[in-house]
Amino acid sequence: MELHDVWFVLIAVLWIGYFFLEGFDFGVGVLTKLLARDRTEKRVLINTIGPVWDGNEVWLLTAGGATFAAFPEWYATLFSGFYLPLLIILLCLIVRGVAFEYRAKRPEERWQTNWEHAIFWTSLLPAFLWGVAFGNIVRGVKIDAQKEYVGDLWDLLNPYSLLGGLVTLSLFTFHGTVFTALKTVGDIRMRARKLALALGLVTAVLALGFLVWTQADQGDAKSLAAMIVAVVALAAAVVAIKLGREGWSFALSGVTIVAAVAMLFLTLFPNVMPSSLNEDWSLTVTNASSTPYTLKIMTWCAGVATPIVLLYQSWTYWVFRKRIGTQHIAPDPHAPNPRSPGPHPTDPHEPGPHAVDAAH
């Protein structure tokens, strides 16, 4: 296997890791409107991802950096052709991070409500737009002989890519709902189970349609195997959450994301960005890659840094592994009648310097 093939696989792994981790992250953000009944429950939801959300975004930064270094032609065409949707995603991620940190800095109702709206929309929009973007990458876009995108925004809003956006939005929200059921206690946990069951059924219908469409257009035996794994895992995740097995359901929803994204990359290879105008103008792992020397240096760097990042992130999830509930959220000192008791003094998830709600 050539180094450019190796880096195509590594970039696929980075995107899989990003969608697996940031997927439930986005889903929890969407749930601040769909599941939470009051501000205390919103604080519970946000604190489930408080210690990890920024670490999850490292996968996106690494995927973007690896694409820039390993496949500069792919990076240039992708970011110039998809400029507006990618800019919207970037702005959403910036505002989302600010919202997590600034939401609790002031006591005014309007201040906190506006930041909570921001968390919802900046979670929902990227979850949808990533599906639109990858749908277009797999389907093919208008690339000319000079490897430049010559289409416009409306070319990106086609039925296939819009369906892809609905799939990622519903799948990430389902993934986040299962994560919420896994990480919380009490009434919010029970309601998360019920919502996950309904979302799982909707997601199964949308995902099956999108994956079958993808397979019919440009699939092969390998992509078919990945599609079967994704569909079976999603069905099993729905059954597991119905039985109250949140751990199994979360693992299986993660397998669904892994298999579905792997299927997209399998249908894409050896292209990295197909041209819908002429197959000969498509960007491939060969004509879009960096020099062998660059790829060799990158391989050594990745071999050293990747295990360190994985170990640190795994340790973070282990430290913050226990469930939380409204009883672990400190009462808002600015509220006239705080309804929840203070944090349990012995609970490892008491909001502290690592939690989003530290300011409370």
mmCIF file of C-alpha atoms in Angstrom:
data_model
loop_
_atom_site.group_PDB
_atom_site.id
_atom_site.type_symbol
_atom_site.label_atom_id
_atom_site.label_comp_id
_atom_site.label_asym_id
_atom_site.label_seq_id
_atom_site.Cartn_x
_atom_site.Cartn_y
_atom_site.Cartn_z
ATOM 1 C CA MET A 1 0.000 0.000 0.000
ATOM 2 C CA GLU A 2 1.354 3.409 -1.017
ATOM 3 C CA LEU A 3 1.662 6.193 1.553
ATOM 4 C CA HIS A 4 -1.078 8.249 -0.106
ATOM 5 C CA ASP A 5 -3.410 5.270 0.351
ATOM 6 C CA VAL A 6 -2.362 5.008 3.993
ATOM 7 C CA TRP A 7 -3.156 8.675 4.549
ATOM 8 C CA PHE A 8 -6.533 8.345 2.885
ATOM 9 C CA VAL A 9 -7.314 5.622 5.439
ATOM 10 C CA LEU A 10 -5.945 7.703 8.312
ATOM 11 C CA ILE A 11 -8.035 10.726 7.312
ATOM 12 C CA ALA A 12 -11.083 8.462 7.119
ATOM 13 C CA VAL A 13 -10.288 7.252 10.665
ATOM 14 C CA LEU A 14 -10.010 10.851 11.884
ATOM 15 C CA TRP A 15 -13.408 11.745 10.434
ATOM 16 C CA ILE A 16 -14.914 8.590 11.916
ATOM 17 C CA GLY A 17 -13.507 9.511 15.325
ATOM 18 C CA TYR A 18 -14.786 13.063 15.002
ATOM 19 C CA PHE A 19 -18.317 12.032 14.054
ATOM 20 C CA PHE A 20 -18.413 9.380 16.781
ATOM 21 C CA LEU A 21 -17.350 11.802 19.532
ATOM 22 C CA GLU A 22 -18.705 15.114 18.311
ATOM 23 C CA GLY A 23 -21.847 13.315 17.183
ATOM 24 C CA PHE A 24 -23.179 12.763 20.711
ATOM 25 C CA ASP A 25 -21.782 16.187 21.585
ATOM 26 C CA PHE A 26 -23.996 17.828 18.955
ATOM 27 C CA GLY A 27 -26.873 15.578 19.978
ATOM 28 C CA VAL A 28 -26.722 16.748 23.588
ATOM 29 C CA GLY A 29 -26.750 20.354 22.396
ATOM 30 C CA VAL A 30 -29.921 19.695 20.387
ATOM 31 C CA LEU A 31 -31.478 18.019 23.436
ATOM 32 C CA THR A 32 -31.254 21.243 25.444
ATOM 33 C CA LYS A 33 -34.457 22.173 23.582
ATOM 34 C CA LEU A 34 -35.966 18.724 22.931
ATOM 35 C CA LEU A 35 -35.485 17.076 26.324
ATOM 36 C CA ALA A 36 -34.691 19.574 29.065
ATOM 37 C CA ARG A 37 -37.724 21.011 30.863
ATOM 38 C CA ASP A 38 -36.008 23.761 32.829
ATOM 39 C CA ARG A 39 -32.650 25.442 33.298
ATOM 40 C CA THR A 40 -31.460 22.925 35.864
ATOM 41 C CA GLU A 41 -31.970 20.048 33.415
ATOM 42 C CA LYS A 42 -30.188 22.050 30.719
ATOM 43 C CA ARG A 43 -27.269 22.400 33.103
ATOM 44 C CA VAL A 44 -27.318 18.640 33.659
ATOM 45 C CA LEU A 45 -27.167 18.006 29.899
ATOM 46 C CA ILE A 46 -24.374 20.502 29.354
ATOM 47 C CA ASN A 47 -22.375 19.083 32.244
ATOM 48 C CA THR A 48 -22.500 15.581 30.728
ATOM 49 C CA ILE A 49 -20.270 16.894 27.930
ATOM 50 C CA GLY A 50 -18.595 19.693 29.904
ATOM 51 C CA PRO A 51 -15.243 17.928 30.431
ATOM 52 C CA VAL A 52 -14.986 16.490 26.891
ATOM 53 C CA TRP A 53 -16.621 18.689 24.250
ATOM 54 C CA ASP A 54 -13.502 20.712 23.429
ATOM 55 C CA GLY A 55 -11.357 17.577 23.288
ATOM 56 C CA ASN A 56 -13.779 16.048 20.797
ATOM 57 C CA GLU A 57 -13.169 18.955 18.425
ATOM 58 C CA VAL A 58 -9.464 18.119 18.285
ATOM 59 C CA TRP A 59 -10.390 15.335 15.876
ATOM 60 C CA LEU A 60 -11.782 17.889 13.426
ATOM 61 C CA LEU A 61 -8.684 20.070 13.652
ATOM 62 C CA THR A 62 -6.477 17.033 13.091
ATOM 63 C CA ALA A 63 -8.561 15.834 10.136
ATOM 64 C CA GLY A 64 -8.397 19.283 8.534
ATOM 65 C CA GLY A 65 -4.666 19.609 9.147
ATOM 66 C CA ALA A 66 -3.968 16.113 7.827
ATOM 67 C CA THR A 67 -5.985 16.824 4.679
ATOM 68 C CA PHE A 68 -4.091 20.080 4.122
ATOM 69 C CA ALA A 69 -0.710 18.388 4.490
ATOM 70 C CA ALA A 70 -1.391 15.032 2.807
ATOM 71 C CA PHE A 71 -3.792 16.114 0.034
ATOM 72 C CA PRO A 72 -3.367 19.860 -0.592
ATOM 73 C CA GLU A 73 -5.323 19.773 -3.875
ATOM 74 C CA TRP A 74 -8.264 18.139 -2.087
ATOM 75 C CA TYR A 75 -8.086 20.683 0.716
ATOM 76 C CA ALA A 76 -7.939 23.652 -1.668
ATOM 77 C CA THR A 77 -10.827 22.506 -3.864
ATOM 78 C CA LEU A 78 -12.964 21.437 -0.912
ATOM 79 C CA PHE A 79 -12.588 24.651 1.069
ATOM 80 C CA SER A 80 -12.999 26.923 -1.934
ATOM 81 C CA GLY A 81 -16.012 25.069 -3.341
ATOM 82 C CA PHE A 82 -17.719 24.506 0.012
ATOM 83 C CA TYR A 83 -16.698 27.880 1.412
ATOM 84 C CA LEU A 84 -20.088 29.080 2.691
ATOM 85 C CA PRO A 85 -21.279 25.859 4.435
ATOM 86 C CA LEU A 86 -17.847 25.299 5.974
ATOM 87 C CA LEU A 87 -17.732 28.924 7.121
ATOM 88 C CA ILE A 88 -21.138 28.496 8.762
ATOM 89 C CA ILE A 89 -19.887 25.353 10.519
ATOM 90 C CA LEU A 90 -16.757 27.175 11.711
ATOM 91 C CA LEU A 91 -18.764 30.112 13.045
ATOM 92 C CA CYS A 92 -21.144 27.709 14.780
ATOM 93 C CA LEU A 93 -18.264 25.930 16.510
ATOM 94 C CA ILE A 94 -16.806 29.258 17.661
ATOM 95 C CA VAL A 95 -20.122 30.577 18.994
ATOM 96 C CA ARG A 96 -20.895 27.191 20.572
ATOM 97 C CA GLY A 97 -17.680 27.220 22.568
ATOM 98 C CA VAL A 98 -18.279 30.796 23.691
ATOM 99 C CA ALA A 99 -21.859 29.894 24.681
ATOM 100 C CA PHE A 100 -20.691 27.040 26.900
ATOM 101 C CA GLU A 101 -18.251 29.313 28.711
ATOM 102 C CA TYR A 102 -20.259 32.544 28.907
ATOM 103 C CA ARG A 103 -23.785 31.259 29.524
ATOM 104 C CA ALA A 104 -23.392 31.320 33.309
ATOM 105 C CA LYS A 105 -21.259 34.470 33.593
ATOM 106 C CA ARG A 106 -24.225 36.774 34.235
ATOM 107 C CA PRO A 107 -27.483 36.236 36.166
ATOM 108 C CA GLU A 108 -29.895 37.963 33.766
ATOM 109 C CA GLU A 109 -32.590 35.688 32.368
ATOM 110 C CA ARG A 110 -32.275 37.097 28.856
ATOM 111 C CA TRP A 111 -28.495 36.640 28.856
ATOM 112 C CA GLN A 112 -28.687 32.962 29.783
ATOM 113 C CA THR A 113 -31.641 32.260 27.484
ATOM 114 C CA ASN A 114 -29.852 33.751 24.463
ATOM 115 C CA TRP A 115 -26.772 31.620 25.061
ATOM 116 C CA GLU A 116 -28.955 28.521 25.465
ATOM 117 C CA HIS A 117 -30.564 29.300 22.103
ATOM 118 C CA ALA A 118 -27.060 29.614 20.684
ATOM 119 C CA ILE A 119 -26.058 26.185 22.023
ATOM 120 C CA PHE A 120 -29.102 24.609 20.381
ATOM 121 C CA TRP A 121 -28.681 26.178 16.943
ATOM 122 C CA THR A 122 -24.898 25.843 16.834
ATOM 123 C CA SER A 123 -25.296 22.137 17.572
ATOM 124 C CA LEU A 124 -28.124 21.539 15.093
ATOM 125 C CA LEU A 125 -26.668 23.394 12.090
ATOM 126 C CA PRO A 126 -23.243 21.662 11.990
ATOM 127 C CA ALA A 127 -24.887 18.269 12.548
ATOM 128 C CA PHE A 128 -26.977 18.905 9.430
ATOM 129 C CA LEU A 129 -24.333 20.634 7.305
ATOM 130 C CA TRP A 130 -21.693 17.929 7.775
ATOM 131 C CA GLY A 131 -24.097 15.449 6.183
ATOM 132 C CA VAL A 132 -24.741 17.846 3.291
ATOM 133 C CA ALA A 133 -21.006 18.340 2.758
ATOM 134 C CA PHE A 134 -20.110 14.645 2.787
ATOM 135 C CA GLY A 135 -23.103 13.826 0.619
ATOM 136 C CA ASN A 136 -21.734 16.154 -2.044
ATOM 137 C CA ILE A 137 -18.189 14.826 -1.689
ATOM 138 C CA VAL A 138 -19.378 11.265 -2.323
ATOM 139 C CA ARG A 139 -21.885 12.193 -5.044
ATOM 140 C CA GLY A 140 -19.425 14.371 -6.930
ATOM 141 C CA VAL A 141 -19.377 18.095 -7.671
ATOM 142 C CA LYS A 142 -18.544 20.340 -10.614
ATOM 143 C CA ILE A 143 -14.751 20.236 -10.843
ATOM 144 C CA ASP A 144 -13.066 21.372 -14.065
ATOM 145 C CA ALA A 145 -9.813 20.310 -15.691
ATOM 146 C CA GLN A 146 -7.836 22.748 -13.493
ATOM 147 C CA LYS A 147 -9.130 20.947 -10.358
ATOM 148 C CA GLU A 148 -11.272 23.949 -9.411
ATOM 149 C CA TYR A 149 -14.882 23.905 -8.265
ATOM 150 C CA VAL A 150 -17.049 25.722 -10.833
ATOM 151 C CA GLY A 151 -20.510 25.151 -9.349
ATOM 152 C CA ASP A 152 -22.458 27.373 -6.994
ATOM 153 C CA LEU A 153 -24.205 27.033 -3.638
ATOM 154 C CA TRP A 154 -27.430 25.723 -5.153
ATOM 155 C CA ASP A 155 -25.560 22.809 -6.746
ATOM 156 C CA LEU A 156 -24.725 21.641 -3.221
ATOM 157 C CA LEU A 157 -28.381 21.643 -2.150
ATOM 158 C CA ASN A 158 -29.470 18.548 -4.064
ATOM 159 C CA PRO A 159 -31.840 15.811 -2.799
ATOM 160 C CA TYR A 160 -29.068 13.300 -2.059
ATOM 161 C CA SER A 161 -26.960 15.688 0.039
ATOM 162 C CA LEU A 162 -29.999 17.114 1.851
ATOM 163 C CA LEU A 163 -31.019 13.582 2.783
ATOM 164 C CA GLY A 164 -27.461 13.056 4.024
ATOM 165 C CA GLY A 165 -27.873 16.129 6.212
ATOM 166 C CA LEU A 166 -31.083 14.786 7.721
ATOM 167 C CA VAL A 167 -29.368 11.454 8.372
ATOM 168 C CA THR A 168 -26.426 12.989 10.241
ATOM 169 C CA LEU A 169 -28.734 15.299 12.205
ATOM 170 C CA SER A 170 -31.051 12.486 13.282
ATOM 171 C CA LEU A 171 -28.231 9.999 13.890
ATOM 172 C CA PHE A 172 -26.191 12.434 15.991
ATOM 173 C CA THR A 173 -29.273 13.402 17.989
ATOM 174 C CA PHE A 174 -30.083 9.733 18.601
ATOM 175 C CA HIS A 175 -26.453 9.130 19.586
ATOM 176 C CA GLY A 176 -26.614 12.076 21.989
ATOM 177 C CA THR A 177 -29.915 10.942 23.484
ATOM 178 C CA VAL A 178 -28.512 7.497 24.222
ATOM 179 C CA PHE A 179 -25.421 9.158 25.715
ATOM 180 C CA THR A 180 -27.707 11.265 27.921
ATOM 181 C CA ALA A 181 -29.532 8.151 29.124
ATOM 182 C CA LEU A 182 -26.149 6.579 29.866
ATOM 183 C CA LYS A 183 -24.799 9.578 31.771
ATOM 184 C CA THR A 184 -27.800 10.749 33.834
ATOM 185 C CA VAL A 185 -30.038 9.530 36.632
ATOM 186 C CA GLY A 186 -33.659 10.029 37.594
ATOM 187 C CA ASP A 187 -36.491 11.361 35.480
ATOM 188 C CA ILE A 188 -34.277 12.854 32.789
ATOM 189 C CA ARG A 189 -32.758 9.433 32.191
ATOM 190 C CA MET A 190 -36.182 7.829 31.728
ATOM 191 C CA ARG A 191 -37.336 10.533 29.327
ATOM 192 C CA ALA A 192 -34.083 10.225 27.375
ATOM 193 C CA ARG A 193 -34.776 6.506 26.906
ATOM 194 C CA LYS A 194 -38.249 7.182 25.521
ATOM 195 C CA LEU A 195 -37.026 9.923 23.212
ATOM 196 C CA ALA A 196 -34.127 7.766 22.010
ATOM 197 C CA LEU A 197 -36.535 5.019 21.015
ATOM 198 C CA ALA A 198 -38.613 7.415 18.881
ATOM 199 C CA LEU A 199 -35.521 9.058 17.367
ATOM 200 C CA GLY A 200 -33.994 5.672 16.623
ATOM 201 C CA LEU A 201 -36.962 4.629 14.516
ATOM 202 C CA VAL A 202 -36.897 7.886 12.519
ATOM 203 C CA THR A 203 -33.134 7.623 12.073
ATOM 204 C CA ALA A 204 -33.413 4.024 10.871
ATOM 205 C CA VAL A 205 -35.798 5.017 8.069
ATOM 206 C CA LEU A 206 -33.690 7.972 6.928
ATOM 207 C CA ALA A 207 -30.369 6.128 7.191
ATOM 208 C CA LEU A 208 -31.625 3.077 5.314
ATOM 209 C CA GLY A 209 -32.814 5.244 2.436
ATOM 210 C CA PHE A 210 -29.550 7.192 2.246
ATOM 211 C CA LEU A 211 -27.264 4.154 2.494
ATOM 212 C CA VAL A 212 -29.246 2.157 -0.070
ATOM 213 C CA TRP A 213 -29.133 5.148 -2.435
ATOM 214 C CA THR A 214 -25.362 5.398 -1.949
ATOM 215 C CA GLN A 215 -24.841 1.691 -2.514
ATOM 216 C CA ALA A 216 -27.011 1.659 -5.627
ATOM 217 C CA ASP A 217 -25.147 4.595 -7.169
ATOM 218 C CA GLN A 218 -21.516 3.660 -6.599
ATOM 219 C CA GLY A 219 -21.176 0.869 -4.086
ATOM 220 C CA ASP A 220 -19.243 -2.407 -4.258
ATOM 221 C CA ALA A 221 -18.945 -5.503 -2.086
ATOM 222 C CA LYS A 222 -16.915 -3.734 0.609
ATOM 223 C CA SER A 223 -19.321 -0.830 0.912
ATOM 224 C CA LEU A 224 -22.231 -3.272 0.977
ATOM 225 C CA ALA A 225 -20.665 -5.064 3.943
ATOM 226 C CA ALA A 226 -20.222 -1.733 5.752
ATOM 227 C CA MET A 227 -23.829 -0.794 4.993
ATOM 228 C CA ILE A 228 -25.117 -4.069 6.435
ATOM 229 C CA VAL A 229 -23.075 -3.523 9.607
ATOM 230 C CA ALA A 230 -24.442 0.027 9.958
ATOM 231 C CA VAL A 231 -28.071 -1.006 9.476
ATOM 232 C CA VAL A 232 -27.856 -4.011 11.816
ATOM 233 C CA ALA A 233 -26.031 -1.984 14.491
ATOM 234 C CA LEU A 234 -28.641 0.788 14.355
ATOM 235 C CA ALA A 235 -31.498 -1.684 14.688
ATOM 236 C CA ALA A 236 -29.721 -3.361 17.593
ATOM 237 C CA ALA A 237 -29.135 0.027 19.264
ATOM 238 C CA VAL A 238 -32.873 0.751 19.140
ATOM 239 C CA VAL A 239 -33.656 -2.653 20.644
ATOM 240 C CA ALA A 240 -31.014 -2.156 23.353
ATOM 241 C CA ILE A 241 -32.398 1.216 24.442
ATOM 242 C CA LYS A 242 -35.898 -0.264 24.555
ATOM 243 C CA LEU A 243 -34.550 -2.919 26.938
ATOM 244 C CA GLY A 244 -32.855 -0.256 29.059
ATOM 245 C CA ARG A 245 -29.314 -1.299 28.114
ATOM 246 C CA GLU A 246 -27.893 2.190 27.604
ATOM 247 C CA GLY A 247 -24.260 1.076 27.461
ATOM 248 C CA TRP A 248 -24.912 -1.422 24.691
ATOM 249 C CA SER A 249 -27.124 1.036 22.856
ATOM 250 C CA PHE A 250 -24.445 3.738 22.934
ATOM 251 C CA ALA A 251 -21.773 1.322 21.713
ATOM 252 C CA LEU A 252 -24.039 0.124 18.894
ATOM 253 C CA SER A 253 -25.021 3.650 17.830
ATOM 254 C CA GLY A 254 -21.296 4.364 17.711
ATOM 255 C CA VAL A 255 -20.763 1.300 15.510
ATOM 256 C CA THR A 256 -23.494 2.661 13.234
ATOM 257 C CA ILE A 257 -21.600 5.929 12.788
ATOM 258 C CA VAL A 258 -18.293 4.123 12.254
ATOM 259 C CA ALA A 259 -19.728 1.768 9.636
ATOM 260 C CA ALA A 260 -21.757 4.443 7.828
ATOM 261 C CA VAL A 261 -18.807 6.856 7.511
ATOM 262 C CA ALA A 262 -16.536 3.968 6.509
ATOM 263 C CA MET A 263 -19.037 3.092 3.771
ATOM 264 C CA LEU A 264 -18.862 6.642 2.396
ATOM 265 C CA PHE A 265 -15.060 6.535 2.237
ATOM 266 C CA LEU A 266 -15.133 3.067 0.660
ATOM 267 C CA THR A 267 -17.427 4.294 -2.109
ATOM 268 C CA LEU A 268 -15.185 7.332 -2.560
ATOM 269 C CA PHE A 269 -11.813 5.554 -2.927
ATOM 270 C CA PRO A 270 -9.605 5.985 -4.969
ATOM 271 C CA ASN A 271 -11.199 9.397 -5.526
ATOM 272 C CA VAL A 272 -11.065 12.019 -2.841
ATOM 273 C CA MET A 273 -13.410 14.393 -4.660
ATOM 274 C CA PRO A 274 -15.120 13.109 -7.827
ATOM 275 C CA SER A 275 -15.956 15.450 -10.698
ATOM 276 C CA SER A 276 -19.532 15.316 -11.947
ATOM 277 C CA LEU A 277 -18.442 16.979 -15.210
ATOM 278 C CA ASN A 278 -15.805 14.480 -16.313
ATOM 279 C CA GLU A 279 -14.409 11.452 -14.464
ATOM 280 C CA ASP A 280 -10.923 12.291 -15.740
ATOM 281 C CA TRP A 281 -11.062 15.592 -13.844
ATOM 282 C CA SER A 282 -11.709 13.945 -10.490
ATOM 283 C CA LEU A 283 -9.297 14.427 -7.611
ATOM 284 C CA THR A 284 -7.772 11.111 -6.574
ATOM 285 C CA VAL A 285 -5.388 9.894 -3.903
ATOM 286 C CA THR A 286 -2.679 10.044 -6.557
ATOM 287 C CA ASN A 287 -3.120 13.420 -8.261
ATOM 288 C CA ALA A 288 -4.171 15.301 -5.093
ATOM 289 C CA SER A 289 -1.485 14.061 -2.704
ATOM 290 C CA SER A 290 1.694 15.633 -1.379
ATOM 291 C CA THR A 291 5.170 14.353 -2.206
ATOM 292 C CA PRO A 292 6.258 10.954 -0.806
ATOM 293 C CA TYR A 293 8.803 12.702 1.435
ATOM 294 C CA THR A 294 6.094 14.875 3.021
ATOM 295 C CA LEU A 295 3.880 11.857 3.598
ATOM 296 C CA LYS A 296 6.793 9.955 5.151
ATOM 297 C CA ILE A 297 7.520 12.749 7.663
ATOM 298 C CA MET A 298 3.809 13.003 8.480
ATOM 299 C CA THR A 299 3.629 9.259 9.109
ATOM 300 C CA TRP A 300 6.434 9.396 11.684
ATOM 301 C CA CYS A 301 4.841 12.376 13.446
ATOM 302 C CA ALA A 302 1.425 10.720 13.524
ATOM 303 C CA GLY A 303 2.920 7.506 14.868
ATOM 304 C CA VAL A 304 4.338 9.373 17.871
ATOM 305 C CA ALA A 305 1.519 11.853 18.617
ATOM 306 C CA THR A 306 -1.592 9.754 18.001
ATOM 307 C CA PRO A 307 -1.138 7.234 20.870
ATOM 308 C CA ILE A 308 -0.526 10.117 23.320
ATOM 309 C CA VAL A 309 -3.721 11.898 22.280
ATOM 310 C CA LEU A 310 -5.752 8.680 22.474
ATOM 311 C CA LEU A 311 -4.421 7.837 25.939
ATOM 312 C CA TYR A 312 -5.128 11.310 27.285
ATOM 313 C CA GLN A 313 -8.652 11.446 25.871
ATOM 314 C CA SER A 314 -9.432 7.941 27.134
ATOM 315 C CA TRP A 315 -8.230 8.970 30.594
ATOM 316 C CA THR A 316 -10.525 12.023 30.498
ATOM 317 C CA TYR A 317 -13.571 9.888 29.748
ATOM 318 C CA TRP A 318 -12.597 7.464 32.513
ATOM 319 C CA VAL A 319 -12.267 10.209 35.128
ATOM 320 C CA PHE A 320 -15.703 11.654 34.272
ATOM 321 C CA ARG A 321 -17.425 8.331 33.743
ATOM 322 C CA LYS A 322 -20.142 8.447 36.430
ATOM 323 C CA ARG A 323 -23.750 9.573 36.052
ATOM 324 C CA ILE A 324 -25.076 12.971 37.118
ATOM 325 C CA GLY A 325 -28.531 14.352 37.828
ATOM 326 C CA THR A 326 -30.301 17.466 39.017
ATOM 327 C CA GLN A 327 -29.259 16.682 42.604
ATOM 328 C CA HIS A 328 -25.623 17.224 41.582
ATOM 329 C CA ILE A 329 -26.253 20.719 40.221
ATOM 330 C CA ALA A 330 -25.630 23.600 42.620
ATOM 331 C CA PRO A 331 -28.644 25.898 43.037
ATOM 332 C CA ASP A 332 -28.530 29.108 41.051
ATOM 333 C CA PRO A 333 -27.798 31.838 43.618
ATOM 334 C CA HIS A 334 -29.677 34.357 41.468
ATOM 335 C CA ALA A 335 -32.879 32.314 41.258
ATOM 336 C CA PRO A 336 -35.681 33.394 43.663
ATOM 337 C CA ASN A 337 -36.569 29.809 44.622
ATOM 338 C CA PRO A 338 -33.854 27.310 43.740
ATOM 339 C CA ARG A 339 -35.518 23.931 43.475
ATOM 340 C CA SER A 340 -32.534 21.599 43.452
ATOM 341 C CA PRO A 341 -30.257 20.827 46.410
ATOM 342 C CA GLY A 342 -26.571 21.525 46.338
ATOM 343 C CA PRO A 343 -24.008 19.134 44.871
ATOM 344 C CA HIS A 344 -23.352 15.904 46.676
ATOM 345 C CA PRO A 345 -20.045 16.410 48.467
ATOM 346 C CA THR A 346 -18.715 12.977 47.580
ATOM 347 C CA ASP A 347 -19.852 12.770 43.975
ATOM 348 C CA PRO A 348 -16.951 12.931 41.472
ATOM 349 C CA HIS A 349 -19.202 14.824 39.048
ATOM 350 C CA GLU A 350 -19.752 17.797 41.307
ATOM 351 C CA PRO A 351 -19.397 20.842 39.028
ATOM 352 C CA GLY A 352 -15.868 22.103 39.445
ATOM 353 C CA PRO A 353 -13.063 23.637 37.436
ATOM 354 C CA HIS A 354 -13.452 21.041 34.657
ATOM 355 C CA ALA A 355 -17.201 21.459 34.196
ATOM 356 C CA VAL A 356 -18.951 23.953 31.968
ATOM 357 C CA ASP A 357 -21.043 25.183 34.898
ATOM 358 C CA ALA A 358 -17.992 25.972 37.029
ATOM 359 C CA ALA A 359 -19.044 29.596 37.318
ATOM 360 C CA HIS A 360 -22.091 28.558 39.367
#
